[in-house]
mmCIF file of C-alpha atoms in Angstrom:
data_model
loop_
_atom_site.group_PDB
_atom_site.id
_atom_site.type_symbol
_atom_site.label_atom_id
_atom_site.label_comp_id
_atom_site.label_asym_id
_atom_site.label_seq_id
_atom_site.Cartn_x
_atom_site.Cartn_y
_atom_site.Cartn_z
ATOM 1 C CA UNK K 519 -2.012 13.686 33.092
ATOM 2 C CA UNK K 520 -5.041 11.729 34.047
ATOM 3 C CA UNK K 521 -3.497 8.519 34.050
ATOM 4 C CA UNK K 522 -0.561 10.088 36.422
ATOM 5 C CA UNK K 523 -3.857 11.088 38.489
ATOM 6 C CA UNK K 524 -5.037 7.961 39.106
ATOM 7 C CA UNK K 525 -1.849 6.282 39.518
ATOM 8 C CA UNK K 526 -1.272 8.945 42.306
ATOM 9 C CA UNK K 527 -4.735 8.113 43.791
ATOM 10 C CA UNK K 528 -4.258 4.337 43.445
ATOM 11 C CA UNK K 529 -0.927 4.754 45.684
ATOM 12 C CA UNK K 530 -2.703 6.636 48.269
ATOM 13 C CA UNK K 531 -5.833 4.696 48.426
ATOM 14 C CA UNK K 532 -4.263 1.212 47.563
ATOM 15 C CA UNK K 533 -7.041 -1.643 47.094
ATOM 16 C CA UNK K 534 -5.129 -4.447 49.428
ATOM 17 C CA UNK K 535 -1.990 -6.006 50.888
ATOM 18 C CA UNK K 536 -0.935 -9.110 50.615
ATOM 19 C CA UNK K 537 0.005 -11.182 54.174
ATOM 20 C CA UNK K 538 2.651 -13.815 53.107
ATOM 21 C CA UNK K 539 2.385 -15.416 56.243
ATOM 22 C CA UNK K 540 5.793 -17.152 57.775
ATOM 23 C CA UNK K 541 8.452 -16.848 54.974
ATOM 24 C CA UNK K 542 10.061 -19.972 54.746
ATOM 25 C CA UNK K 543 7.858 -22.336 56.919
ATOM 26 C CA UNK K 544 5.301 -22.707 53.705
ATOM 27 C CA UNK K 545 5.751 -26.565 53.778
ATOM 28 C CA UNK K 546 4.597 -26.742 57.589
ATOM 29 C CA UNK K 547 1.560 -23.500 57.103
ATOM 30 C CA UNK K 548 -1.309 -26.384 58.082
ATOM 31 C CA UNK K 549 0.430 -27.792 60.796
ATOM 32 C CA UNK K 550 1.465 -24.239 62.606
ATOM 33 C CA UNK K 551 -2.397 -23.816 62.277
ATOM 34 C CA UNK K 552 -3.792 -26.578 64.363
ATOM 35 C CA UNK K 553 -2.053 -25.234 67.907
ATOM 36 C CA UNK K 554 -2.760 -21.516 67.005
ATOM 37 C CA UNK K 555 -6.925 -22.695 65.926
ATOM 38 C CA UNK K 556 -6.943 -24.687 69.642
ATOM 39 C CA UNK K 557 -5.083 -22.300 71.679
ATOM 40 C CA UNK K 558 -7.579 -19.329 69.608
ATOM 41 C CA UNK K 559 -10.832 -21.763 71.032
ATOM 42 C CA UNK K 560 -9.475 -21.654 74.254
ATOM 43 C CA UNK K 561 -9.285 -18.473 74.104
ATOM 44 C CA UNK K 562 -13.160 -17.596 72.920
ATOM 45 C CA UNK K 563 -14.522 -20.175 75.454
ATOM 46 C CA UNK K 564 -12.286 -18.820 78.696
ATOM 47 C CA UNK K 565 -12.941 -15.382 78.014
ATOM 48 C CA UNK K 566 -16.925 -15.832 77.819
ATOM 49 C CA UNK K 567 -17.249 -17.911 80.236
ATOM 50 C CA UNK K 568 -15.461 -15.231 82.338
ATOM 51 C CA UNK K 569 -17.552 -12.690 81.318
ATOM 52 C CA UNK K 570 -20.318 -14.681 81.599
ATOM 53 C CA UNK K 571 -20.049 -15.803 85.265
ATOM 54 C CA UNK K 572 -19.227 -12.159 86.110
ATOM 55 C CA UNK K 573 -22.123 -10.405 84.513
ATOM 56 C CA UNK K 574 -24.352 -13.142 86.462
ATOM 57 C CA UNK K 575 -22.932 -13.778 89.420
ATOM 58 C CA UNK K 576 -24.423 -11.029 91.869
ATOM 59 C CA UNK K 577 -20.790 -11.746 94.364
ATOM 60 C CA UNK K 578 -18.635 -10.777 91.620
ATOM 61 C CA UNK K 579 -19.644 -7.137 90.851
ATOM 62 C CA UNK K 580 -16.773 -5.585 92.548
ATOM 63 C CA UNK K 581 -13.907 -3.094 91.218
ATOM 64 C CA UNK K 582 -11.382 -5.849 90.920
ATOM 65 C CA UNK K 583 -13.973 -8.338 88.657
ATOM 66 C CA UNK K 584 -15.233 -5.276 86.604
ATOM 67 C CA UNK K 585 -11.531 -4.793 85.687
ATOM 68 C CA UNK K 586 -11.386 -8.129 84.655
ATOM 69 C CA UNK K 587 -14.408 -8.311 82.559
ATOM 70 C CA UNK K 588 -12.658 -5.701 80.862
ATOM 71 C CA UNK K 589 -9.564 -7.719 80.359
ATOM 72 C CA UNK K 590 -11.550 -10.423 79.087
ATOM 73 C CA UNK K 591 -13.616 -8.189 76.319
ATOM 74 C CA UNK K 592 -10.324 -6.588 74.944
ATOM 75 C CA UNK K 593 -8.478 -10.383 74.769
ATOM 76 C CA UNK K 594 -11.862 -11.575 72.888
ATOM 77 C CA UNK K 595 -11.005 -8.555 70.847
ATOM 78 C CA UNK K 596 -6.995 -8.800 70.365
ATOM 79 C CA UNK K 597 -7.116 -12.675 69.272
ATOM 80 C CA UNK K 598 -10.227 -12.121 67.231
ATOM 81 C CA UNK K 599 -8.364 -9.439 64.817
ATOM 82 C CA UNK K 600 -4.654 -11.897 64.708
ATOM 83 C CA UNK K 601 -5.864 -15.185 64.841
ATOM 84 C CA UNK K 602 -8.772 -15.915 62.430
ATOM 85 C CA UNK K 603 -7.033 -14.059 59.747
ATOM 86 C CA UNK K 604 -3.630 -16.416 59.944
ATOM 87 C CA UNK K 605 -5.867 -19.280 60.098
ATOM 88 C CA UNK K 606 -7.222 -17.788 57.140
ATOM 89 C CA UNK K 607 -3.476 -17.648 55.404
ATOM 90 C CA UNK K 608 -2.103 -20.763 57.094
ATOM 91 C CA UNK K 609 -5.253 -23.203 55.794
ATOM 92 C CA UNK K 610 -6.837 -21.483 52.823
ATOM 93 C CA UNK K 611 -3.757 -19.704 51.185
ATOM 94 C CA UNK K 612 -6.323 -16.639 51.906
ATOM 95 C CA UNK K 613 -3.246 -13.790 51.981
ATOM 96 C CA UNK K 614 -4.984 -10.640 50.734
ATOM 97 C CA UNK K 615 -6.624 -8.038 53.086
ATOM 98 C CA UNK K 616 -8.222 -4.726 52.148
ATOM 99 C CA UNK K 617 -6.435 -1.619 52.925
ATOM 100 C CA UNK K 618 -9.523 -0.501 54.987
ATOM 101 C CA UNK K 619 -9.164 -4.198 56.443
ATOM 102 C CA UNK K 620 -4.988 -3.562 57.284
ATOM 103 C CA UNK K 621 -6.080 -0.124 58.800
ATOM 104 C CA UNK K 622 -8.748 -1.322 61.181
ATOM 105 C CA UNK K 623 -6.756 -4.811 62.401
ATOM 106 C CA UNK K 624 -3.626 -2.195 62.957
ATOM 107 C CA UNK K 625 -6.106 -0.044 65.141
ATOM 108 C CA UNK K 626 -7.499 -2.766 67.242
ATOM 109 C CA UNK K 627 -4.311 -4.731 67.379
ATOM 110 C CA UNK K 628 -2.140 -1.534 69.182
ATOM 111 C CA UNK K 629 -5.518 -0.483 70.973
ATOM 112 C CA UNK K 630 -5.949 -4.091 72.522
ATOM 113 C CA UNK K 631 -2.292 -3.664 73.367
ATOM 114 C CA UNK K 632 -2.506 -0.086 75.253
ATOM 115 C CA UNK K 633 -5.887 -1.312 76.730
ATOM 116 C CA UNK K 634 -4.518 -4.182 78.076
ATOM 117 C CA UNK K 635 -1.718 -2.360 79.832
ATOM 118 C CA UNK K 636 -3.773 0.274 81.689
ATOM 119 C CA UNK K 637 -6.498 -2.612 82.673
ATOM 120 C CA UNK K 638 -3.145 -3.998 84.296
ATOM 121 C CA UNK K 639 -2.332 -0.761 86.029
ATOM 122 C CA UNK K 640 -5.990 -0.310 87.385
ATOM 123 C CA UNK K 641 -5.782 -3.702 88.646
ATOM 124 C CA UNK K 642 -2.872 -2.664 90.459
ATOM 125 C CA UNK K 643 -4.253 -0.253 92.048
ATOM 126 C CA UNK K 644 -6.938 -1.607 93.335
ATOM 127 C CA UNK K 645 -4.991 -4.653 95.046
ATOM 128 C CA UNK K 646 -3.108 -1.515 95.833
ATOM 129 C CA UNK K 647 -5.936 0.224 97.834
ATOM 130 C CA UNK K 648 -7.426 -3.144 98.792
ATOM 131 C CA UNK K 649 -4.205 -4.094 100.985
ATOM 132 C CA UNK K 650 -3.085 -0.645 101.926
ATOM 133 C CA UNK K 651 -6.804 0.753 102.993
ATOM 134 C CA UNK K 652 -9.297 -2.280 103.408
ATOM 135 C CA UNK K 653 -11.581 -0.387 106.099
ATOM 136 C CA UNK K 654 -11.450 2.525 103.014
ATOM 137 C CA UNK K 655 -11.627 0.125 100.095
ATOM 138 C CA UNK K 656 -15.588 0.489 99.402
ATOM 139 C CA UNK K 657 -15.095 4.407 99.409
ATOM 140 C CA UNK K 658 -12.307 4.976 97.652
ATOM 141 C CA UNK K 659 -13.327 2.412 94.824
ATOM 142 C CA UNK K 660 -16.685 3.284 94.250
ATOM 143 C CA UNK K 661 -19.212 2.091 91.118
ATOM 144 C CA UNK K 662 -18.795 5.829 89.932
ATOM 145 C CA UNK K 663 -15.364 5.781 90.380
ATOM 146 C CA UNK K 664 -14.102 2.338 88.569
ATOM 147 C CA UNK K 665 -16.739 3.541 85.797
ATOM 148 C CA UNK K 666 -14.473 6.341 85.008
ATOM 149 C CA UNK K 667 -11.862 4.361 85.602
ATOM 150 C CA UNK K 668 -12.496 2.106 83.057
ATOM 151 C CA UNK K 669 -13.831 5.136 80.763
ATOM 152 C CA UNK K 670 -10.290 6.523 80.906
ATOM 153 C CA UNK K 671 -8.940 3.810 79.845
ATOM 154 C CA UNK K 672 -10.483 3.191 76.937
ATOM 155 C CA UNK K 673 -10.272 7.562 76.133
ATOM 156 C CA UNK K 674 -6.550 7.328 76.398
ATOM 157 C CA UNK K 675 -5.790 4.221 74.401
ATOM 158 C CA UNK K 676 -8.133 5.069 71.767
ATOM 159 C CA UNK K 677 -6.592 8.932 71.997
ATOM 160 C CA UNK K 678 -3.474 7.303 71.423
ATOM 161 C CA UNK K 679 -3.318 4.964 68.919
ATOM 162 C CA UNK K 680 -6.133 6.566 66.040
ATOM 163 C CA UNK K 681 -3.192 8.919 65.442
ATOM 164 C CA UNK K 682 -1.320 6.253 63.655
ATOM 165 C CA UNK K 683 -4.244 4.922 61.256
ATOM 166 C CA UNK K 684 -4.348 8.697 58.956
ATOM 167 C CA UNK K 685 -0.625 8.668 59.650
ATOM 168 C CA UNK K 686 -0.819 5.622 57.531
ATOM 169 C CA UNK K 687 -3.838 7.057 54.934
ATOM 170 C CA UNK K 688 -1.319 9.789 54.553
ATOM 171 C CA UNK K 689 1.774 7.439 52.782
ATOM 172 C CA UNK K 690 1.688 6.672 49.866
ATOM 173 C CA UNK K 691 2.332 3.084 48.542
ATOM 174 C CA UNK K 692 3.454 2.790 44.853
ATOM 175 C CA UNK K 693 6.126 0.332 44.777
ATOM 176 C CA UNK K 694 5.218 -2.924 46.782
ATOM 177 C CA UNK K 695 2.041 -4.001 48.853
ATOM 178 C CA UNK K 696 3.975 -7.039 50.468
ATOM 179 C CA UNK K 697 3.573 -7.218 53.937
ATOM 180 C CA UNK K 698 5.877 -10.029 55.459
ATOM 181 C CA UNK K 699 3.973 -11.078 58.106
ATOM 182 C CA UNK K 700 0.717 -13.001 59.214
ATOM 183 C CA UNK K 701 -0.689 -9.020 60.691
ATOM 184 C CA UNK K 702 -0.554 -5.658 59.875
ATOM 185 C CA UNK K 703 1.035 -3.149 62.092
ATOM 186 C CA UNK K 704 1.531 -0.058 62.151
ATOM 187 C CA UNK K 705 5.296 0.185 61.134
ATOM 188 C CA UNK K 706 5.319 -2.913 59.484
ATOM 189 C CA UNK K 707 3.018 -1.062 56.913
ATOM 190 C CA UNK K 708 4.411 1.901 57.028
ATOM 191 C CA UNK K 709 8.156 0.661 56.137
ATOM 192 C CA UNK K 710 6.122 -0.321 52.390
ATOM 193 C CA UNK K 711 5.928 3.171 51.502
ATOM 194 C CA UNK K 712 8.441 5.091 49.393
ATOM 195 C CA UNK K 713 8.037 8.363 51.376
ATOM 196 C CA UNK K 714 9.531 9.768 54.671
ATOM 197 C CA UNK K 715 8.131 7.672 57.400
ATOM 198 C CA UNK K 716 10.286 9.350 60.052
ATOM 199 C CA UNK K 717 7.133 10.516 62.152
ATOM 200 C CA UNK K 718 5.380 7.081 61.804
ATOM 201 C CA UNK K 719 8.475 6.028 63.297
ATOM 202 C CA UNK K 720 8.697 8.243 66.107
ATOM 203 C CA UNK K 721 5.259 8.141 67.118
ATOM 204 C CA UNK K 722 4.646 4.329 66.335
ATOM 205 C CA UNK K 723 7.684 3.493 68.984
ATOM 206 C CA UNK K 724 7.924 6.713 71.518
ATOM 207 C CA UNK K 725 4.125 7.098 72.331
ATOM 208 C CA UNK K 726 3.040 3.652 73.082
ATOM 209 C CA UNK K 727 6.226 3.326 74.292
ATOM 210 C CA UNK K 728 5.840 5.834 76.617
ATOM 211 C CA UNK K 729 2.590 5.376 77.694
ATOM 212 C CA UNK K 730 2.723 1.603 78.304
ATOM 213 C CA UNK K 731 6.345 2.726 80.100
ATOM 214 C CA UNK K 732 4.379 4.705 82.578
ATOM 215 C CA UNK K 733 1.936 2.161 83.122
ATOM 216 C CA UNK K 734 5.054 -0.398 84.127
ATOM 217 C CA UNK K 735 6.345 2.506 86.704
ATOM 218 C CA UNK K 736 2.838 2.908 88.145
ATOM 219 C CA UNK K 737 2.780 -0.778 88.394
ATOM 220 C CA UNK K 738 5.918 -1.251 90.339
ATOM 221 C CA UNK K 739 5.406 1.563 92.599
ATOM 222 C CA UNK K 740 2.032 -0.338 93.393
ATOM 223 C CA UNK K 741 3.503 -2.929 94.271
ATOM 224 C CA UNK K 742 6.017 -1.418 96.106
ATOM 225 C CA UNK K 743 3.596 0.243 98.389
ATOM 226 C CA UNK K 744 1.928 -3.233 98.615
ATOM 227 C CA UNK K 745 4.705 -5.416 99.564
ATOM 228 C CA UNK K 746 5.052 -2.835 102.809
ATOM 229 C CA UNK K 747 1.975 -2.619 103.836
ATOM 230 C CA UNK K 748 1.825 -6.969 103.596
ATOM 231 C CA UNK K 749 4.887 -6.963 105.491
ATOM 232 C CA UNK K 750 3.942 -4.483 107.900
ATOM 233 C CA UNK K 751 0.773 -7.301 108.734
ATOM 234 C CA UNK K 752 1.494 -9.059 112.386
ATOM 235 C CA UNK K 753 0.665 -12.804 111.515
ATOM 236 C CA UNK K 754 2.419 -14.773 109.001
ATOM 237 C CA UNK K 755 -1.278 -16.177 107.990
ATOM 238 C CA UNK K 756 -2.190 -12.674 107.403
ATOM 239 C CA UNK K 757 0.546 -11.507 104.892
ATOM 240 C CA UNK K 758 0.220 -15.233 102.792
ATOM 241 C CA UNK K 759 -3.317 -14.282 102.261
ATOM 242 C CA UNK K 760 -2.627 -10.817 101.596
ATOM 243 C CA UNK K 761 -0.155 -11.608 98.544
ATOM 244 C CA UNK K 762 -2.749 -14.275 98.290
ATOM 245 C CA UNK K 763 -5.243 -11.807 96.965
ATOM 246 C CA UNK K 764 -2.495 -10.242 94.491
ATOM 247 C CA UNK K 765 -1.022 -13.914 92.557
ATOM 248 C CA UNK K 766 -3.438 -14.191 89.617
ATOM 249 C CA UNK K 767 -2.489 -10.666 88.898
ATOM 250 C CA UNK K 768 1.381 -10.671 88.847
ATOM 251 C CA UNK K 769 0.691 -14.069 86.544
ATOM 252 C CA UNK K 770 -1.128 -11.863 84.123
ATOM 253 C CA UNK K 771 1.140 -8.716 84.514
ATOM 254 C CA UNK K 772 4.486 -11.234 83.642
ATOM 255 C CA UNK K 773 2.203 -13.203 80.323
ATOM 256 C CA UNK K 774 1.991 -9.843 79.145
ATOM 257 C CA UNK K 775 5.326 -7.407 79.539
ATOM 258 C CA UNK K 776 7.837 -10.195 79.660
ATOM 259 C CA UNK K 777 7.224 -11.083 75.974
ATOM 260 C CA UNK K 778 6.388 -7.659 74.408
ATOM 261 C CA UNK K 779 10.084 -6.621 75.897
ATOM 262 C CA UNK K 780 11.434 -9.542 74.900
ATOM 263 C CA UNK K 781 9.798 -8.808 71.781
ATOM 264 C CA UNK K 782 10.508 -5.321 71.293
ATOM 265 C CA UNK K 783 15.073 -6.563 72.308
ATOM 266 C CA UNK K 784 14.410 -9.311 69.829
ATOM 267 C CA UNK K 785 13.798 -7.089 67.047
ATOM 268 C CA UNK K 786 16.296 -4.493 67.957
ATOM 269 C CA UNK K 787 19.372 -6.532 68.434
ATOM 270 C CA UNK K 788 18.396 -9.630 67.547
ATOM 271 C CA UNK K 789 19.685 -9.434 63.869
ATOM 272 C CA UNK K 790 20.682 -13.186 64.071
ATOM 273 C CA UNK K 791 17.480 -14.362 64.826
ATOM 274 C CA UNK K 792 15.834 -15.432 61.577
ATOM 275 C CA UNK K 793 12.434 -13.853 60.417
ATOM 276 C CA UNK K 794 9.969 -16.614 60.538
ATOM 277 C CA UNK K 795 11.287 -16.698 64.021
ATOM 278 C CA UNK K 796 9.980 -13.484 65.236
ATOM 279 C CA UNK K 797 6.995 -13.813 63.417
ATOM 280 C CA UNK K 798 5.811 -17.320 64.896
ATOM 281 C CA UNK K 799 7.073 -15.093 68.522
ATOM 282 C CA UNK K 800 4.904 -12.214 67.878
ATOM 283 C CA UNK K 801 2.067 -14.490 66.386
ATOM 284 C CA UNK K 802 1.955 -16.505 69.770
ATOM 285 C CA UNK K 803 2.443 -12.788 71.693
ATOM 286 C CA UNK K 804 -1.464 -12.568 70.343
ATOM 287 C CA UNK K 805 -2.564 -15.495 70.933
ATOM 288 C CA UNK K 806 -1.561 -17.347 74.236
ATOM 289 C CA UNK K 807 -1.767 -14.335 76.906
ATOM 290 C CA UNK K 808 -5.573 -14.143 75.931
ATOM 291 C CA UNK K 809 -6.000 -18.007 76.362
ATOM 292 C CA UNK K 810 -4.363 -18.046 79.581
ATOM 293 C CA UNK K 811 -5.421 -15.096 81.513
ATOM 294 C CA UNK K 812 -8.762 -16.774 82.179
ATOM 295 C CA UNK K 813 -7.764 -19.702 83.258
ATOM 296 C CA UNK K 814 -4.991 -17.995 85.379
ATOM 297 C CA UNK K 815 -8.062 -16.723 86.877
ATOM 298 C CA UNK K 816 -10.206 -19.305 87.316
ATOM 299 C CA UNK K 817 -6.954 -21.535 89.300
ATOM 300 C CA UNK K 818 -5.483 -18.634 91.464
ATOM 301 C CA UNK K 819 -9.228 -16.809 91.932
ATOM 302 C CA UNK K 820 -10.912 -18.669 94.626
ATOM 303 C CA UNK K 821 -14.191 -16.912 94.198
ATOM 304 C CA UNK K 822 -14.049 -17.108 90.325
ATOM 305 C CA UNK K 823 -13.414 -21.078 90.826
ATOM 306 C CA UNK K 824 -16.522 -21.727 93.179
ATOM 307 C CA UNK K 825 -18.893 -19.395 91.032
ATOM 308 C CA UNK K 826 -17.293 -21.758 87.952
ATOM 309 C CA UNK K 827 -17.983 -25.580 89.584
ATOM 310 C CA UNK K 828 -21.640 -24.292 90.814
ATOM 311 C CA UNK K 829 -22.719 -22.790 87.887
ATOM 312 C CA UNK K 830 -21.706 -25.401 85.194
ATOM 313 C CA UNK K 831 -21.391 -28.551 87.628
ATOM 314 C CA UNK K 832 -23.239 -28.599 90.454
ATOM 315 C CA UNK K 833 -26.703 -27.526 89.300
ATOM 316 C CA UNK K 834 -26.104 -30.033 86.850
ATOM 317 C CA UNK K 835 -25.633 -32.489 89.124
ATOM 318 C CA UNK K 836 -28.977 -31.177 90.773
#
């Protein structure tokens, strides 16, 4: 009876997993490492110096920049918890991860993901108020305002997704710790477990679902709204710097949805498409939006751009 005990407990509290990496693709593991380790650097540098040249930069403490910053922090924090790890199992072989480990990269992965999504839809609206109501713009978006803005945001996505780490403390996982992937995630985890996952299931694809659904509707509408008010603008100068103002966003907004539907089709009818496949997709899902929404930024941001060449070129040149 004790030994049934502590095989019970061992299922419940398991020590590790084991991350296989990209099943079939062993031969080519260093290789597939080099563009995610550059694209990962990328990634660190354009993100801090981001949030570097806003927290500085005295011209840049407005709603839309604040938003931003906080775009920046939670891509620093999505490709931090994917990509070191696969370097980790690409390079070193390095495949095991504690269960306390799988829990917490779960959280942040799906909380990066949510966060990410309602930065998106706060960014929206403030091109949104910034287009529709410039003379209003300073008092509608006010510092106490895009602080609980940004509060919110972080509330909801964190209300949402810590749900699905003691759904997963509450399976137990007795028969194989083999997760066939490079991250854990939430039902990629859960589908180990001998037990009934049916709720992980529901609430691991209705509730983000819905919630980064909503954020999608709000975005449109946004945009709707915008798109009359630019047209509604007399002077043809007028409505190219209006839309203008909004380019660096709908950049972002595409990086980001186009691939996690594509993602989310691919692994709902694509049954053809082979498994190493759709991990190498999700893998660069991770790891390229965060490397390219600065420099989306820094191109299509004219005041981002100028703050940039002064700060890091022309005092040098000084």
């Amino acid at each position: 009876m004790p030994l049934l005990s502590m095989y019970n407990l061992s299922c419940y509290n398991p020590s590790s997993f084991v991350l296989v990496g990209i099943p079939g693709l062993e031969k080519l593991h260093i290789w597939i490492g080099i563009p995610f380790c550059v694209i990962y650097i990328v990634a660190a540098v354009g993100n801090c110096i981001l949030l570097h040249l806003i927290a500085v930069e005295q011209s840049l403490h407005e709603p839309m920049f604040f938003f931003l910053s906080m775009l920046a922090s939670t891509d620093l924090i999505l490709s931090t918890t994917t990509v070191p790890k696969l370097l980790n199992i690409l390079w070193f072989g390095s495949q095991e991860i504690t269960f306390s480990g799988c829990l917490t990269q779960m959280f942040f992965l799906h909380f990066s993901f949510v966060v990410d999504s309602a930065i998106l839809l706060a960014m929206a609206f403030d091109r949104y108020v910034a287009i529709c109501f410039p003379l209003r713009y300073s008092s509608i978006l006010t510092p106490q305002v895009t602080i609980k803005l940004m509060v919110s945001i972080v509330t909801r996505s964190f209300g949402v997704i810590l749900p699905a780490v003691f759904l997963l403390k509450r399976l137990p996982f007795c028969s194989t710790r083999i997760i066939p992937h490079t991250y854990c995630e939430h039902i990629g985890v859960a589908r180990l477990s001998s037990a009934d996952i049916s709720i992980n299931i529901w609430y691991g694809f209705s509730v983000p679902l819905m919630t980064v659904t909503s954020d999608v509707i709000f975005i449109a509408v946004s945009y709707i709204f915008i798109l009359h008010a630019v047209f509604q603008l007399p002077s043809q100068g007028a409505r190219q710097k209006a839309l203008s103002t909004c380019g660096s966003h709908v950049c972002v907004i595409l990086m980001f949805y186009t691939p996690a539907f594509f993602s989310i089709l691919a692994h709902r009818f694509g049954h053809g498409v082979p498994h190493n496949v759709l991990i190498l997709f999700a893998n660069f899902y991770v790891a390229i939006p965060p490397a390219l929404n600065p420099i989306v930024y820094g191109v299509k941001s004219k005041q981002i751009q100028d703050k940039f060449i002064l700060r890091f070129f022309l005092r040098k040149a000084q």
